[in-house]
mmCIF file of C-alpha atoms and ligand atoms in Angstrom:
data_model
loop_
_atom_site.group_PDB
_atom_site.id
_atom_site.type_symbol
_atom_site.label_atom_id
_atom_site.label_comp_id
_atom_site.label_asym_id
_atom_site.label_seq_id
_atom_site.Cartn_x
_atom_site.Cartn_y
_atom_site.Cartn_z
ATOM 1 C CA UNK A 1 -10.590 -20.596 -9.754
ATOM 2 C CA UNK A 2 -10.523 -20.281 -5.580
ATOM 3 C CA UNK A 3 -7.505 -18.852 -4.546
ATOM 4 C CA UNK A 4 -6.158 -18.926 -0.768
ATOM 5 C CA UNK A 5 -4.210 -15.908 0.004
ATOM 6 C CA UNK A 6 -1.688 -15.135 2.516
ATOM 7 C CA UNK A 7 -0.278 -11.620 3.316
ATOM 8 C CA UNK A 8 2.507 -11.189 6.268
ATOM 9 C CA UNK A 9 4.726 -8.481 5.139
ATOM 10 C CA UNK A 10 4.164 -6.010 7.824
ATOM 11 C CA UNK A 11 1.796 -5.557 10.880
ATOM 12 C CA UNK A 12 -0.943 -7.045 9.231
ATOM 13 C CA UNK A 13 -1.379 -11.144 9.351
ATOM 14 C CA UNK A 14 -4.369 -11.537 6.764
ATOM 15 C CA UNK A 15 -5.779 -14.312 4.720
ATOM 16 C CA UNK A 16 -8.552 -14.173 2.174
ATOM 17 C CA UNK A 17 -10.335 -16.651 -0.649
ATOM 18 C CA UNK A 18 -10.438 -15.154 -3.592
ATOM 19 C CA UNK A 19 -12.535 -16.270 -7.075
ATOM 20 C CA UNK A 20 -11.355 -15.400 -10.399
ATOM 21 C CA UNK A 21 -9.028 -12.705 -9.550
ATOM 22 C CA UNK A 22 -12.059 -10.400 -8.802
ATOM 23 C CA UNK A 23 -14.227 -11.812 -6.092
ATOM 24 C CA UNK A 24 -13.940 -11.500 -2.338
ATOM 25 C CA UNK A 25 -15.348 -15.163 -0.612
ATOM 26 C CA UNK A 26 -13.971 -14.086 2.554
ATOM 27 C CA UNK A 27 -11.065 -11.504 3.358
ATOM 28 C CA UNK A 28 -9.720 -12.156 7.769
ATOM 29 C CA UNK A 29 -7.404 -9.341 8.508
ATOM 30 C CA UNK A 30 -5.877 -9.732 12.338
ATOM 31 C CA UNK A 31 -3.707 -6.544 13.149
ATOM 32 C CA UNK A 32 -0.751 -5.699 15.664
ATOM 33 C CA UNK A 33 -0.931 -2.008 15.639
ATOM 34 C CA UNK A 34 -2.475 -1.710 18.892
ATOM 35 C CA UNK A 35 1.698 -3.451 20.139
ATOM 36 C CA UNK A 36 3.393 -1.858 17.613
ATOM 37 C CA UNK A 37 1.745 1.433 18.936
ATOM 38 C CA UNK A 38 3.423 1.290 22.566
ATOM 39 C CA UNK A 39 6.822 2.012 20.411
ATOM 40 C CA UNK A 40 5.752 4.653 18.154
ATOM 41 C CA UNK A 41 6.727 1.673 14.933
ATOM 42 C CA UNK A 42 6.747 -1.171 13.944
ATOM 43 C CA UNK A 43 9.319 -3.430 15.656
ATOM 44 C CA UNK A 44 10.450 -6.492 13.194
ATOM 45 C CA UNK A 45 11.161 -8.633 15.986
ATOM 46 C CA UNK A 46 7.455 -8.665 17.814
ATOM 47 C CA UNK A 47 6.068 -8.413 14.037
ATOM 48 C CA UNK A 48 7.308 -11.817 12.889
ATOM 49 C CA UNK A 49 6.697 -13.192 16.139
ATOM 50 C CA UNK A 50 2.959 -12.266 16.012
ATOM 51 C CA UNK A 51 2.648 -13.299 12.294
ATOM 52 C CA UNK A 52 3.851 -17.050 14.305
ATOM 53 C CA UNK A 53 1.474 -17.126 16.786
ATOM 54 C CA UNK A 54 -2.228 -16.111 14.228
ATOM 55 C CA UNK A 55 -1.480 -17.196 10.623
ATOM 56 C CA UNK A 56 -2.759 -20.641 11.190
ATOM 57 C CA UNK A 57 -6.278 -19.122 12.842
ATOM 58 C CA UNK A 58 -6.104 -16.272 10.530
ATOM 59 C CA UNK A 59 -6.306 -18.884 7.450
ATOM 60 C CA UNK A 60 -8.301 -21.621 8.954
ATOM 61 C CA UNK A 61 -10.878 -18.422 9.598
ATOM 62 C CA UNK A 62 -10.255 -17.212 5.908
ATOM 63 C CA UNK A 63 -11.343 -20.530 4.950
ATOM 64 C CA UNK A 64 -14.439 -21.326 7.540
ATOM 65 C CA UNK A 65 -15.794 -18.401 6.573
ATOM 66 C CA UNK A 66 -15.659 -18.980 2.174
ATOM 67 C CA UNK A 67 -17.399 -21.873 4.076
ATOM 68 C CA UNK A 68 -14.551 -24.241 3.059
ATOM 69 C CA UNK A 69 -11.751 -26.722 3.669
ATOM 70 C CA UNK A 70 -7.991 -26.319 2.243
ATOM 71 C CA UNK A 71 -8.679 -29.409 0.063
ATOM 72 C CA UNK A 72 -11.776 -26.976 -1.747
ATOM 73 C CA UNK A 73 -8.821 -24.184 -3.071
ATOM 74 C CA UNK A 74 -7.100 -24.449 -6.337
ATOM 75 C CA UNK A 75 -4.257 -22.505 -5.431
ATOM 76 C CA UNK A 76 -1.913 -20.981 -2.596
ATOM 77 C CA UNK A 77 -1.016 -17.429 -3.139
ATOM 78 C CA UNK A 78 1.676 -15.727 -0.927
ATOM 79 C CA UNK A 79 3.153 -12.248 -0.632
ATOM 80 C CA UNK A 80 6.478 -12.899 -0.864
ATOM 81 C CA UNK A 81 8.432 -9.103 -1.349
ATOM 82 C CA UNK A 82 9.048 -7.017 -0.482
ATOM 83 C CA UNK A 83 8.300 -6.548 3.361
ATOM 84 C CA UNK A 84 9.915 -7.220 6.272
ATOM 85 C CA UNK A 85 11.943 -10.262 6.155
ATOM 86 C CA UNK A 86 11.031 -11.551 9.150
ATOM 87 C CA UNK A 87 7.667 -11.242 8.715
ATOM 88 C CA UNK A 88 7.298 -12.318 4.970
ATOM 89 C CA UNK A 89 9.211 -15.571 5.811
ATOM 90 C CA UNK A 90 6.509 -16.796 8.287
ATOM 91 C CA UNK A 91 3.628 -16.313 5.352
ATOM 92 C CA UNK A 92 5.899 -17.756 2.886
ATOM 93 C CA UNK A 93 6.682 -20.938 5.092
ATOM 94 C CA UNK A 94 3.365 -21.472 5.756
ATOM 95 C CA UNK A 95 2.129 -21.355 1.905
ATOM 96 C CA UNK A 96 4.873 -23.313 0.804
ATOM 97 C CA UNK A 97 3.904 -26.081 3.953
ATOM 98 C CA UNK A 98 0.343 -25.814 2.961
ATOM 99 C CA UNK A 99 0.524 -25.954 -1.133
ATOM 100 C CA UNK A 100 2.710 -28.609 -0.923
ATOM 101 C CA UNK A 101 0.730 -31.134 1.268
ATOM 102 C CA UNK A 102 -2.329 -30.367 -0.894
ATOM 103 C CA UNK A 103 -0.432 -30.612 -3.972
ATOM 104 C CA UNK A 104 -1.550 -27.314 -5.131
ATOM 105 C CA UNK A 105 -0.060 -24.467 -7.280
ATOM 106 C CA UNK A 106 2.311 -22.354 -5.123
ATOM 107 C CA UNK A 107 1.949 -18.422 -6.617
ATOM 108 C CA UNK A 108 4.438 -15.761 -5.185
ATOM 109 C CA UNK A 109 2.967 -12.276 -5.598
ATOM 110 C CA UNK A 110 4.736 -8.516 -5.250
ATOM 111 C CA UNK A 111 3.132 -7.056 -2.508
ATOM 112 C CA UNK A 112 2.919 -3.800 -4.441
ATOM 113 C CA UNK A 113 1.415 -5.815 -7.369
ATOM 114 C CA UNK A 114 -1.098 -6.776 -4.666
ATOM 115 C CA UNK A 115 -2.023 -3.017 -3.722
ATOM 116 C CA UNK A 116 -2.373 -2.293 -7.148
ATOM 117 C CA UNK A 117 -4.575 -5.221 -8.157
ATOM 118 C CA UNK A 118 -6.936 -4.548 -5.179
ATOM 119 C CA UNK A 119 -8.962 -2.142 -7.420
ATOM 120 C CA UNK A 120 -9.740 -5.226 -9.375
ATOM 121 C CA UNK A 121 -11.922 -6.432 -6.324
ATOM 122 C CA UNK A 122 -13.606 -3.583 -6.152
ATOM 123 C CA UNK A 123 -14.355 -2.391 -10.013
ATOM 124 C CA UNK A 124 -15.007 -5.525 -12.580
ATOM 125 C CA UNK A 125 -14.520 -3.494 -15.469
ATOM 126 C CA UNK A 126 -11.146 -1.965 -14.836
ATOM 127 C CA UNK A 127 -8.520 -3.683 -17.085
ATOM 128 C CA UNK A 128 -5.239 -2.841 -18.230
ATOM 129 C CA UNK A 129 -3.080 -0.541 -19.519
ATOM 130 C CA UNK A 130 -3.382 2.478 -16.836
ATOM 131 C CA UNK A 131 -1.369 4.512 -14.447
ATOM 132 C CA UNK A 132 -1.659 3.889 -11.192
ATOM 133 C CA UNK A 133 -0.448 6.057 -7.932
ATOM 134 C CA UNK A 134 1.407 3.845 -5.166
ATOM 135 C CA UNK A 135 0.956 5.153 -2.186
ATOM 136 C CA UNK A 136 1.658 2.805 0.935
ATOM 137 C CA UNK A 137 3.889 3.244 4.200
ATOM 138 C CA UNK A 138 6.973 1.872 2.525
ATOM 139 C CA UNK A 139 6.700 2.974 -1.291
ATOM 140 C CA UNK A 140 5.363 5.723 -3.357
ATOM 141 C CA UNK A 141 5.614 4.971 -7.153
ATOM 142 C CA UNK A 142 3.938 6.246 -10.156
ATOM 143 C CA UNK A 143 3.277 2.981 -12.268
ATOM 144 C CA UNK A 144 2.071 2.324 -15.436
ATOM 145 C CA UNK A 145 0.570 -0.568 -15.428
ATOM 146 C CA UNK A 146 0.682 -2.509 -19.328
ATOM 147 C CA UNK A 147 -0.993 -5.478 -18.271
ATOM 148 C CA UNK A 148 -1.578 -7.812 -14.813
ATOM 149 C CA UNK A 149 1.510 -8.680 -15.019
ATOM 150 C CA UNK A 150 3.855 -5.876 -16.718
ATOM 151 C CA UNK A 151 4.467 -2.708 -14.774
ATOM 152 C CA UNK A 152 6.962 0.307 -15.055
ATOM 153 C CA UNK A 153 7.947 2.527 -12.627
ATOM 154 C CA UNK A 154 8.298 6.182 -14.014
ATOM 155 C CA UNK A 155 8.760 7.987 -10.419
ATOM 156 C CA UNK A 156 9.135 6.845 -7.099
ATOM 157 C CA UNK A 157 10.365 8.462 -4.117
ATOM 158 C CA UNK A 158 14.150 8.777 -3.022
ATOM 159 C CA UNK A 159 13.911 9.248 0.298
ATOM 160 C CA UNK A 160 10.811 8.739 2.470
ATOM 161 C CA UNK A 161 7.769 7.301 1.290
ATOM 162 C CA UNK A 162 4.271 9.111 1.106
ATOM 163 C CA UNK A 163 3.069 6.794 4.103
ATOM 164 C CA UNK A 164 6.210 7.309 6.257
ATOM 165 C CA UNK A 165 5.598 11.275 5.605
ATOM 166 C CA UNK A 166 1.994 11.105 7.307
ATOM 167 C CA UNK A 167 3.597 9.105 9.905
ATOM 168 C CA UNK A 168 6.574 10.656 10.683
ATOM 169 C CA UNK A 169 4.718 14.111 11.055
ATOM 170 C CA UNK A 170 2.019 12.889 12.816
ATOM 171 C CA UNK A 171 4.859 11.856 15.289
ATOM 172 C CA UNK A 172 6.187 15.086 15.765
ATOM 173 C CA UNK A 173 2.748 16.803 16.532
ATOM 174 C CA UNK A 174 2.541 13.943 19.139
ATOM 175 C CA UNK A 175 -0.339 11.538 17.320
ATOM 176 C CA UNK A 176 -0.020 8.122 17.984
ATOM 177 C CA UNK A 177 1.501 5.230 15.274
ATOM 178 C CA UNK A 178 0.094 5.331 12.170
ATOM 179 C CA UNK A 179 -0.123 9.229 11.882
ATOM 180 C CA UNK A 180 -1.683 9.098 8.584
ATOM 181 C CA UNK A 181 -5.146 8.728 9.609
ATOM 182 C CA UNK A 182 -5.039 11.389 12.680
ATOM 183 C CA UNK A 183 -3.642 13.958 10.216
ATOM 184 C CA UNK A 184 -6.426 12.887 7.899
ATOM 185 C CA UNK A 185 -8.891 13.378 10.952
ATOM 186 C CA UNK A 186 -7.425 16.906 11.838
ATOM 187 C CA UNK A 187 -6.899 18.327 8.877
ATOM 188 C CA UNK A 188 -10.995 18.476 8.835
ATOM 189 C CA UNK A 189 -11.054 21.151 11.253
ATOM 190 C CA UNK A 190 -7.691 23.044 9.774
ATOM 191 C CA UNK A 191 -7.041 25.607 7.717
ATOM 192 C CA UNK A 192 -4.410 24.366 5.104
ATOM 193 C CA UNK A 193 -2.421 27.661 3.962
ATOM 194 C CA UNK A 194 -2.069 28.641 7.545
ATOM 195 C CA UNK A 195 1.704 27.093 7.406
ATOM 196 C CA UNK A 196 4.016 27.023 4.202
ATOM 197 C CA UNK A 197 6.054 23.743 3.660
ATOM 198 C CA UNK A 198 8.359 22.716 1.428
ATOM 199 C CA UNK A 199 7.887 21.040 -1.609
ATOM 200 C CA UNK A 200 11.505 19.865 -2.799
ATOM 201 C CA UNK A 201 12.823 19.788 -6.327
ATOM 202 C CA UNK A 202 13.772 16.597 -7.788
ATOM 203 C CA UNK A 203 16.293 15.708 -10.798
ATOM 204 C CA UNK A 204 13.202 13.709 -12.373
ATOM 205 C CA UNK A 205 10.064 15.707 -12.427
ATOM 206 C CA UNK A 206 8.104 12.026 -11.385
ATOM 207 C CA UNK A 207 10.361 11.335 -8.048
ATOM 208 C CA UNK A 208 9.014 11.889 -4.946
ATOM 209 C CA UNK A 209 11.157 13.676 -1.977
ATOM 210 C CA UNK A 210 9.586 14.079 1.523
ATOM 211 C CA UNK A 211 12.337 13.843 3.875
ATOM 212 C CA UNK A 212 12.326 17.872 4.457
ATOM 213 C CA UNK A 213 8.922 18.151 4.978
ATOM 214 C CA UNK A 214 9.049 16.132 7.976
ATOM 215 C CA UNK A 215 12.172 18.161 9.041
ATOM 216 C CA UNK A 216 9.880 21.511 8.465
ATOM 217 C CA UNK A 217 7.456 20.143 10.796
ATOM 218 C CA UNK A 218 9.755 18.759 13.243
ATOM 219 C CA UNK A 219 11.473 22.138 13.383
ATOM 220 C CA UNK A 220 8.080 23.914 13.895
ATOM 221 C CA UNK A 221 7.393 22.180 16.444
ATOM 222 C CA UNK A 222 10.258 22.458 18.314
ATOM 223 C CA UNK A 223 11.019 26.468 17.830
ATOM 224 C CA UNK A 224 7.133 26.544 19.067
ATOM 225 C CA UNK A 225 8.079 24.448 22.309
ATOM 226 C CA UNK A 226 11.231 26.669 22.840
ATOM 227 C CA UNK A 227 9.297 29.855 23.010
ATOM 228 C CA UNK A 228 5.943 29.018 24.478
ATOM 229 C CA UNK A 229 3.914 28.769 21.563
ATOM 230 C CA UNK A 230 0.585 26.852 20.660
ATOM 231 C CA UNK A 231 0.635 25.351 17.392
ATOM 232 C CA UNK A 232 -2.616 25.039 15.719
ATOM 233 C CA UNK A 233 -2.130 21.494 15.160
ATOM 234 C CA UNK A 234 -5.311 21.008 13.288
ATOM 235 C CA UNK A 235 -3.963 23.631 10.566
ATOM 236 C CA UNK A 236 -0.618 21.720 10.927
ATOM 237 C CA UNK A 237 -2.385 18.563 9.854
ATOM 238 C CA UNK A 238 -4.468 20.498 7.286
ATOM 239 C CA UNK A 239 -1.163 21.799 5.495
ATOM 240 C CA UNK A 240 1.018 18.797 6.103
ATOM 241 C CA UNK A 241 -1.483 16.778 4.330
ATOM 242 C CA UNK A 242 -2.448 19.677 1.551
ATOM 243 C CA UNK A 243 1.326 19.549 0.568
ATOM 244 C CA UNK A 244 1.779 16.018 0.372
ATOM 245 C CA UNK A 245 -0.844 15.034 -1.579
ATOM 246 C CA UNK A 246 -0.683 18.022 -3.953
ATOM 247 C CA UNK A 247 2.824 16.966 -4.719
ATOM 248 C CA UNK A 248 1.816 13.195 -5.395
ATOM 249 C CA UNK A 249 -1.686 14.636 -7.330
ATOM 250 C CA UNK A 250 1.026 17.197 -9.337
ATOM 251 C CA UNK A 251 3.305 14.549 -10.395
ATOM 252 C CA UNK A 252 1.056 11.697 -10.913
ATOM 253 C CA UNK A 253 -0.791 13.662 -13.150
ATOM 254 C CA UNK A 254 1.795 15.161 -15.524
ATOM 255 C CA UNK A 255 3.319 11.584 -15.753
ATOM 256 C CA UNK A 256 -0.339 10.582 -16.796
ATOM 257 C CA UNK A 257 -0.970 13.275 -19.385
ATOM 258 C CA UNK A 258 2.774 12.638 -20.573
ATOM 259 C CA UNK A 259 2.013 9.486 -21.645
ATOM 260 C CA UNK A 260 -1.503 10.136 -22.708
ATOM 261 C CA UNK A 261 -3.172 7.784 -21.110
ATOM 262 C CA UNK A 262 -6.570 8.404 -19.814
ATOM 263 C CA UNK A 263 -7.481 5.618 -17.607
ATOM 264 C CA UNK A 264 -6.007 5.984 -13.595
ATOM 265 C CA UNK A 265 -6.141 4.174 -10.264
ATOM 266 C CA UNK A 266 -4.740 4.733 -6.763
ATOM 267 C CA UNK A 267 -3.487 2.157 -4.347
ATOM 268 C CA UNK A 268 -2.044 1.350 -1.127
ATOM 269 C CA UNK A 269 -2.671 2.677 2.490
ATOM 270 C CA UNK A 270 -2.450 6.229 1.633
ATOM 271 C CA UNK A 271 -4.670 5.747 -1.135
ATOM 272 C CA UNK A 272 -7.244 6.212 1.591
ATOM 273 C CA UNK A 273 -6.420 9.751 2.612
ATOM 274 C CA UNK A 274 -9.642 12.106 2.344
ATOM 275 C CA UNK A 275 -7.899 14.932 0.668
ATOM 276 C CA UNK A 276 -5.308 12.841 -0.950
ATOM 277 C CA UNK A 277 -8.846 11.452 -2.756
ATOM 278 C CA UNK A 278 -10.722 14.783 -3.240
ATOM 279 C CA UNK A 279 -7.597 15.826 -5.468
ATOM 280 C CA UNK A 280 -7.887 12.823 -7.531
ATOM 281 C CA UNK A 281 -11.059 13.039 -8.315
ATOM 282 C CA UNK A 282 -11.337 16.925 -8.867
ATOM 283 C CA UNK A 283 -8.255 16.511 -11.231
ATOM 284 C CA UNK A 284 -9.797 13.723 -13.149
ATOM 285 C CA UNK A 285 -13.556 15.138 -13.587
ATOM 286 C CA UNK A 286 -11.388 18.123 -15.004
ATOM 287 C CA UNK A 287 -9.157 16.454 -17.343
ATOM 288 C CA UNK A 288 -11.294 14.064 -18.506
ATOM 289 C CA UNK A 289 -9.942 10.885 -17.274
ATOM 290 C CA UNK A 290 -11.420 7.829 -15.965
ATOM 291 C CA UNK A 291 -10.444 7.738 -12.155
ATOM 292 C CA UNK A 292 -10.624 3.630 -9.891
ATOM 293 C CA UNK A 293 -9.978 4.791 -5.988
ATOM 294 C CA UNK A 294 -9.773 1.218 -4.040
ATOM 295 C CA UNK A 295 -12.441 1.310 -1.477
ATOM 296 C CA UNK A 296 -11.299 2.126 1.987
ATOM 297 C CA UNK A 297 -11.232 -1.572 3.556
ATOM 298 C CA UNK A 298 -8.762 -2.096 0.535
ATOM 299 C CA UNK A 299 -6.676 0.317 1.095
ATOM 300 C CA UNK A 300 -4.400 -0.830 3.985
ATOM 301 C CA UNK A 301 -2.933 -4.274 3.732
ATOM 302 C CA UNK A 302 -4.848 -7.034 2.876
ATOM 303 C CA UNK A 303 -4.728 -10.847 1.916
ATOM 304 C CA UNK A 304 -7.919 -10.507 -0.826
ATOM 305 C CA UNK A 305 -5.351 -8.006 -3.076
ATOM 306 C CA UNK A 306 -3.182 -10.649 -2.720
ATOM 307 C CA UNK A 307 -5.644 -13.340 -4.272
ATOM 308 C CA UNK A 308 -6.695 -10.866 -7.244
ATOM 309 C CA UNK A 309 -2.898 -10.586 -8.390
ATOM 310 C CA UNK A 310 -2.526 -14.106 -7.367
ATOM 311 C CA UNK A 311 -4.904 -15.027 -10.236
ATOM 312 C CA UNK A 312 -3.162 -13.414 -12.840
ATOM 313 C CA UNK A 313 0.147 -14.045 -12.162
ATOM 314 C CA UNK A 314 -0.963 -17.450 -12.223
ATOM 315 C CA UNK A 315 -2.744 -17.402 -15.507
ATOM 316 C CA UNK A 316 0.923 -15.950 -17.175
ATOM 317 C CA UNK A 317 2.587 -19.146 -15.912
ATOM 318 C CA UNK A 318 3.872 -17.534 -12.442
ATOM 319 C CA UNK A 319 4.046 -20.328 -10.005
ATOM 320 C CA UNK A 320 6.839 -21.317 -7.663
ATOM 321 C CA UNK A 321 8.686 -24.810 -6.284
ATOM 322 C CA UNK A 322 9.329 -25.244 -2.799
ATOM 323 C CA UNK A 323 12.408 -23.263 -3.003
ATOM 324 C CA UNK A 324 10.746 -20.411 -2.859
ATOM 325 C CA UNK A 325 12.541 -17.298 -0.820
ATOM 326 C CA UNK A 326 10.893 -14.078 0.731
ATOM 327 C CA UNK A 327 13.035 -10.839 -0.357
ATOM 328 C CA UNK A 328 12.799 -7.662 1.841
ATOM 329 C CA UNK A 329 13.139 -5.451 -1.382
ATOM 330 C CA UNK A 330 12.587 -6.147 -5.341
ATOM 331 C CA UNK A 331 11.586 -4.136 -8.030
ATOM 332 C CA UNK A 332 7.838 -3.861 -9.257
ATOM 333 C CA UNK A 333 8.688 -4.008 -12.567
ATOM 334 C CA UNK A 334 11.208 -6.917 -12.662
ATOM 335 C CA UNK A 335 10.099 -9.730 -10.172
ATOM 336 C CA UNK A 336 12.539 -12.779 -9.681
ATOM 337 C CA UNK A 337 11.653 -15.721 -7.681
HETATM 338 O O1 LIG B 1 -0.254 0.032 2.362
HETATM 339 P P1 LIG B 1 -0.148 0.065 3.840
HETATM 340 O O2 LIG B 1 -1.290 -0.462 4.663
HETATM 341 O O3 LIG B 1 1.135 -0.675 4.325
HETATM 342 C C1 LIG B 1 2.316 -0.729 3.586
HETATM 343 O O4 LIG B 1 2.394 -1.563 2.645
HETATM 344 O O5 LIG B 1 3.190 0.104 3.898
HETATM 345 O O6 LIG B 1 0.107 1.604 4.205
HETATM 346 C C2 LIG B 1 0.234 2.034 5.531
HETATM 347 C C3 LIG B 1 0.381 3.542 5.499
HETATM 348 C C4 LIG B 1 0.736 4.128 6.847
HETATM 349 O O7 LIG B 1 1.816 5.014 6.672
HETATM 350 C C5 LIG B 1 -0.528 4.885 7.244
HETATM 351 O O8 LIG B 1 -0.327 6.009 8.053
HETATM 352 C C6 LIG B 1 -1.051 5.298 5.896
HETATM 353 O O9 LIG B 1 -0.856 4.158 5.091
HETATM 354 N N1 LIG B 1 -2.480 5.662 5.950
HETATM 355 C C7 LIG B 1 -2.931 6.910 5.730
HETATM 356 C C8 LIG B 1 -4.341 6.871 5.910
HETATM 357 N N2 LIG B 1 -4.685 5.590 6.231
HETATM 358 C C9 LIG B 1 -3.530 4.864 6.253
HETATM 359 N N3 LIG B 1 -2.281 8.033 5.389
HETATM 360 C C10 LIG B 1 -3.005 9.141 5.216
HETATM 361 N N4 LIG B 1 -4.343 9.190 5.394
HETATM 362 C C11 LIG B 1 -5.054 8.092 5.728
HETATM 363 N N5 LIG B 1 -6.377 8.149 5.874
HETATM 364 ZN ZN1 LIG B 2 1.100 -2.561 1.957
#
């Protein structure tokens, strides 16, 4: 089964062909970060907007390249929540325009779900049940994942997510929009216990909380500017990162060997972060557990993670009439449409 994919959530407008759930045909990804840059985030407005102007290029690409025509796909696959309202309306539109004059399936798909099922792309003999660590710029969950189409979410964070903590520091020790990849970069040359940062306490041990570690570092910052100091920013980045991802490995982990399950993934932009990886895969080659990172390319936001889920929520029945809505916010585990 071919499925066309559409993702337009965010800053990414990205369309992909997808076989069976687990094989990339072709995967177009066309990005505004370079605009969204200029104001240090992304700005909804000039997102949707964008989304407008490529999604018919970025699909009729998708397609060229799978080396076919919109009549040769068996189904349309959207993301259709959570995201950026603006922006998820324009994909949605689109799919709904485009299965409907081809008379094709229509599947909505949780972007999350999407993040998640991007490992499947990437590792044909990864099924379900596992756990699975969400880590994107809007959302960091730890899932367990009891089939393609069941999830739970035993933690997730209640302030920022792990994404918007990368980013939001990186802001503060003056890197460019999205942080997470300069701290990534820095943190190479850093030496990580150099500064302490906090690692808050949370009423359930699997919720995330990194709203006063940006605060630390913003405060850093400042009381060096005030008295003349020079940060070492590359030990900055070193510890900022260091404390982030030991409290997602920390956490993930004791949710995982709470439940006793023994097979784990990552997912989601963050999911590419070089230490946030090293942990993983130290703390699984200790434990014992089978560990699926998402290649790199995968990571970030994508229209081909889109087409994996696409295939399975279409094979439990999940397809949707032209009434079909985007929603800036839904739950994982219980998706309406
Ligand atoms: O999943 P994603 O592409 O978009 C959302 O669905 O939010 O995640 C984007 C986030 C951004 O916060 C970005 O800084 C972060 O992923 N990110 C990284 C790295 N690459 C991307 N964070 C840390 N280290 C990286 N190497
Ligand atoms: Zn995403």
């Amino acid at each position: 089964m071919d499925i066309l994919a559409i993702e337009s959530s965010c800053d990414e407008t990205a369309a992909a062909v997808v076989r069976d759930g687990r094989e990339i045909i072709s995967s177009v990804v066309a990005t505004q970060i370079e605009e969204h840059k200029l104001y240090g985030g992304v700005v909804p407005e000039i997102a949707s907007r964008r989304h407008c102007e490529s999604i018919s290029a970025v699909v009729s690409e998708a397609l060229e390249k799978a080396g076919m025509t919109s009549a040769d796909v068996d189904a349309v696959a959207v993301t259709f929540a959570p995201g950026l309202i603006g922006a998820l309306l324009v994909g949605v539109n689109f799919a709904k325009g485009l299965a409907f004059s081809l008379n094709k399936p229509l599947i909505p798909v949780h972007h999350i779900r999407g993040h998640i099922a991007a490992n499947y792309l990437a590792y044909p003999e990864l099924s379900p049940p596992y756990m699975c660590l969400v880590v994107s710029g809007g959302h960091s969950h730890i899932v367990e994942v009891k089939s393609y189409t069941e999830f739970e979410v035993i933690g997730r964070t209640i302030d920022d997510a792990a994404g918007e903590a990368f980013d939001k520091s990186a802001r503060a020790m003056g890197f460019p929009y999205p942080g997470g990849i300069y701290i990534d970069n820095a943190s190479k040359q850093g030496d990580a216990s150099k500064y302490k940062l906090p690692k808050p306490h949370t009423q359930n041990p699997y919720d995330f909380s990194f709203s006063g570690l940006k605060t630390a570092v913003v405060n850093l910052v400042h009381n060096a500017e005030q008295k003349g100091e020079q940060l070492d920013i590359n030990s900055l980045a070193a510890s900022v990162q260091k404390t982030i991802c030991e409290m997602l490995t920390d956490k993930f982990l004791s949710a995982v060997s709470e439940r006793g399950c023994k097979k784990i993934a990552a997912a989601g932009g963050v999911a590419a972060n070089g230490g946030l990886r090293d942990m993983l895969t130290k703390a699984a080659d200790e434990r014992g557990l089978e560990l699926f990172l998402p290649p790199k390319s995968l990571c970030g936001d994508n229209a081909a993670m889109v087409g994996a889920q696409g295939y399975y929520e279409f094979m439990a029945g999940h397809t949707a009439d032209e009434s079909l809505n985007a929603y800036a916010t839904m739950n994982l585990g219980k998706v309406v449409y």
